[in-house]
């Protein structure tokens, strides 16, 4: 056993709870003996943080598995979700030799299950290899995610058509054949107008752009940011569409279509083409054509102007045509999806296309003929073609080709069909089912979760039973509308868009019910709960609320740096709140780059922010399995914060874990208090909602969907009420003109019963279902609901409720008498979340200002007494200075950098008759500890520090020390000193202040553990351990691996002390300030 493990096992960690601080409260403090306070002081196991536990690149050992789980238990981690991850060679992590599904892998998995059971660690397992999504080598093309593809042939009437229509690819399956009267210009060829193409930039083979040959392309030179293509025809042509077929090279650009009129170029259309992401994760046709439609224009000269080019622009074909195309038909069928990770609310909405006046340019759905009955078992079509020109359109199902990722070769395969629970069952049986069958039940008693990470697999738009399901849901057959998938307009542009709206909505619903609901059902039957992140950064095809609502447990995520998390956590908490789930998980502290540079003080601000988004159950990202006891800091990857036993501060990190436990515990009590429900609309896909108008400061919200509004919500005392007790004072409609009549009827009923709605009247249904009768019902309902008695401008009474339109959010809130829930004098520098129980109101507050801050805050709580519960120290005390009325309470605060805590109101408790003091009194200086300090480097054999104690005559950063062994040291160091206290201070709280530490510290006074220091205000209560006279102090400080890694970067490989895979710290990197830099002082505070 190496010295680091000897040390950590020997010392362990002490709890941060200081009961002394509790018992010093006044006699009138009633919270100390409540169930809630007891849970805060000693949080139950149910709120312990979990971890993602990645077994990466075949680096696995049973011995390492045991040590990992024992280490988790020691620091208070309650669960681990096993992910079998296979990163690519380019990602930097090395490869081991324990292959997935090998005997050694099965042994390690069984040991994990058995050891977790022994240690009370709950286990989960990702439902397939990789972290996304649900696939493997057992998935055959017919069971995979698939999409409709087609071929077409123009034929003339009067002939007996005989042709084989079976697909050449054995992995593609035949669906059906349609015969369609060919619209005018179906076979239009721009070459007949002898186009001459020129450009103002360097481009190769420009003539390829109009040669009708999709195997060739024309590319602009790399680095060009703007250019144009001028097209001159031999004679004038009336065009109404432009279809751009991009070359298979990633690029995006803003585009202007211009036409020559009266001797000058005029812009008639502006749009964006984005094919920057070629992954099938964002669409099964990565380089799908882009169709643009516009009013007919006649000219012989046109120009396509490209601006703000990213990547290398190029095209296979540019088709200017008089034919009618449905604009963005590829995007609308999900063949090409949003290209970057955070699709906001409007991304899958498009402007209304103008209608085509010429009937001969569109397809009449009544004239579409299904020829499937004319196809024999050998795939031969025999059909007597009626008079006229006809399009023979053969439709097939092809696999999207997406695979589970990132997975090792042994575990990689096609993704399972997300809209067929029967195929999903086969997937479950092929992986999780085998784990359940192979490992005896008594050895896996704590295996409780089936895991699905964020969705990253793109969409599909068909499945075997979709035609039947489509008819069942919408009441019409989708087959006559399928030509829309190739850009044809069927019926009208509006009706074609409605069909695609129905298709996208059905895909979203089926992914939620068949995939998520199917996984839940399969897992529950096997004794497992489904744990799921209810969104996707790459090609999410569903609706985040319904998708999350179909799961047992729902989770968001956030990264330490950057924007990821800014919409995901509210998506998760809204799903949990509206679908009756107590816990809102979050994959927490995910990171990219900066290996081993982070420590809890750097994590706290972002973690606290996540709590204000509704998160109340932490899952740490990431514990990478450490298979050996030789390499330090061990196995790592380009991502994650290193929550594993080989990180320097992992065992001291128990103090941080305890903090998270206390926060999780209180934030799971009662019900969330959110004032406003923002309806997200019915369009799909959706990964987030919209807040328009935005909420003023001091209020909170959830997103809500049609499913919840139709099936879960009622009205009580003028508020929208969910079965679990969650309620909202105001429903806000999104800025769209569409709604289906059933939902509008439910809203009308809710308002009639007393609900309050803010938003404009809808005008029609978005769906083709019951068209056009549905539009008429929407109009009548809207006229009634928005036609009530006028109370004042923008406010009408309808039944017992109100309908508001054209007024600000503040005006609406003021009219219904809803004061801010928490309003501070410093605005959003202070964030909060609010939970309510029968006995208490709980407000979590966090200082997000980046520095110390003083402010006052008004809470929407009256006739109650406030207390301050500190989750860092586990202490509770009164807040003696407050101003209380019947409906609000004003309190003054002074919070340190990144400080947070709970303001807990005891309902019905009268104001205490105590002496007026400060709520956050300033500490008074007692003494400063002076040198010398005896400094011992505990894990010297690993990190190269001095083996014998060193005397520091002054406090300084190790990185500034002249001894290279100290300068490059990473690990734990114990400082020993002593000080004299003239007298005991029994009526005051005595603190030892360490000053800022880039890491963590734990402290002993006179041999007694007094707690840990890891965040501002960088102090620990030593009142119980300190005495008059001489006092001995030990401060054990730990830094990160950074300095040792920098030091090793200067050494030859054979001389390096560290071994890890992914690191980027060159020899000239800046050293991290480490150790005690002082001053270390003793202060007193009178609360």
GROMACS .gro file of C-alpha atoms in nm, residues 714-721 727-729 753-756 800-801:
model
   17
  714UNK     CA    1  -5.671   2.206  -1.182
  715UNK     CA    2  -5.762   2.537  -1.017
  716UNK     CA    3  -5.799   2.608  -0.647
  717UNK     CA    4  -5.841   2.949  -0.487
  718UNK     CA    5  -5.745   3.121  -0.810
  719UNK     CA    6  -5.420   2.930  -0.851
  720UNK     CA    7  -5.322   2.655  -1.089
  721UNK     CA    8  -5.272   2.343  -0.879
  727UNK     CA    9  -4.914   2.580  -0.758
  728UNK     CA   10  -4.881   2.882  -0.984
  729UNK     CA   11  -5.043   3.224  -0.972
  753UNK     CA   12  -6.267   2.826  -1.269
  754UNK     CA   13  -6.043   3.111  -1.157
  755UNK     CA   14  -5.705   3.085  -1.330
  756UNK     CA   15  -5.518   3.392  -1.456
  800UNK     CA   16  -6.396   3.345  -1.210
  801UNK     CA   17  -6.062   3.415  -1.375
   0.00000   0.00000   0.00000
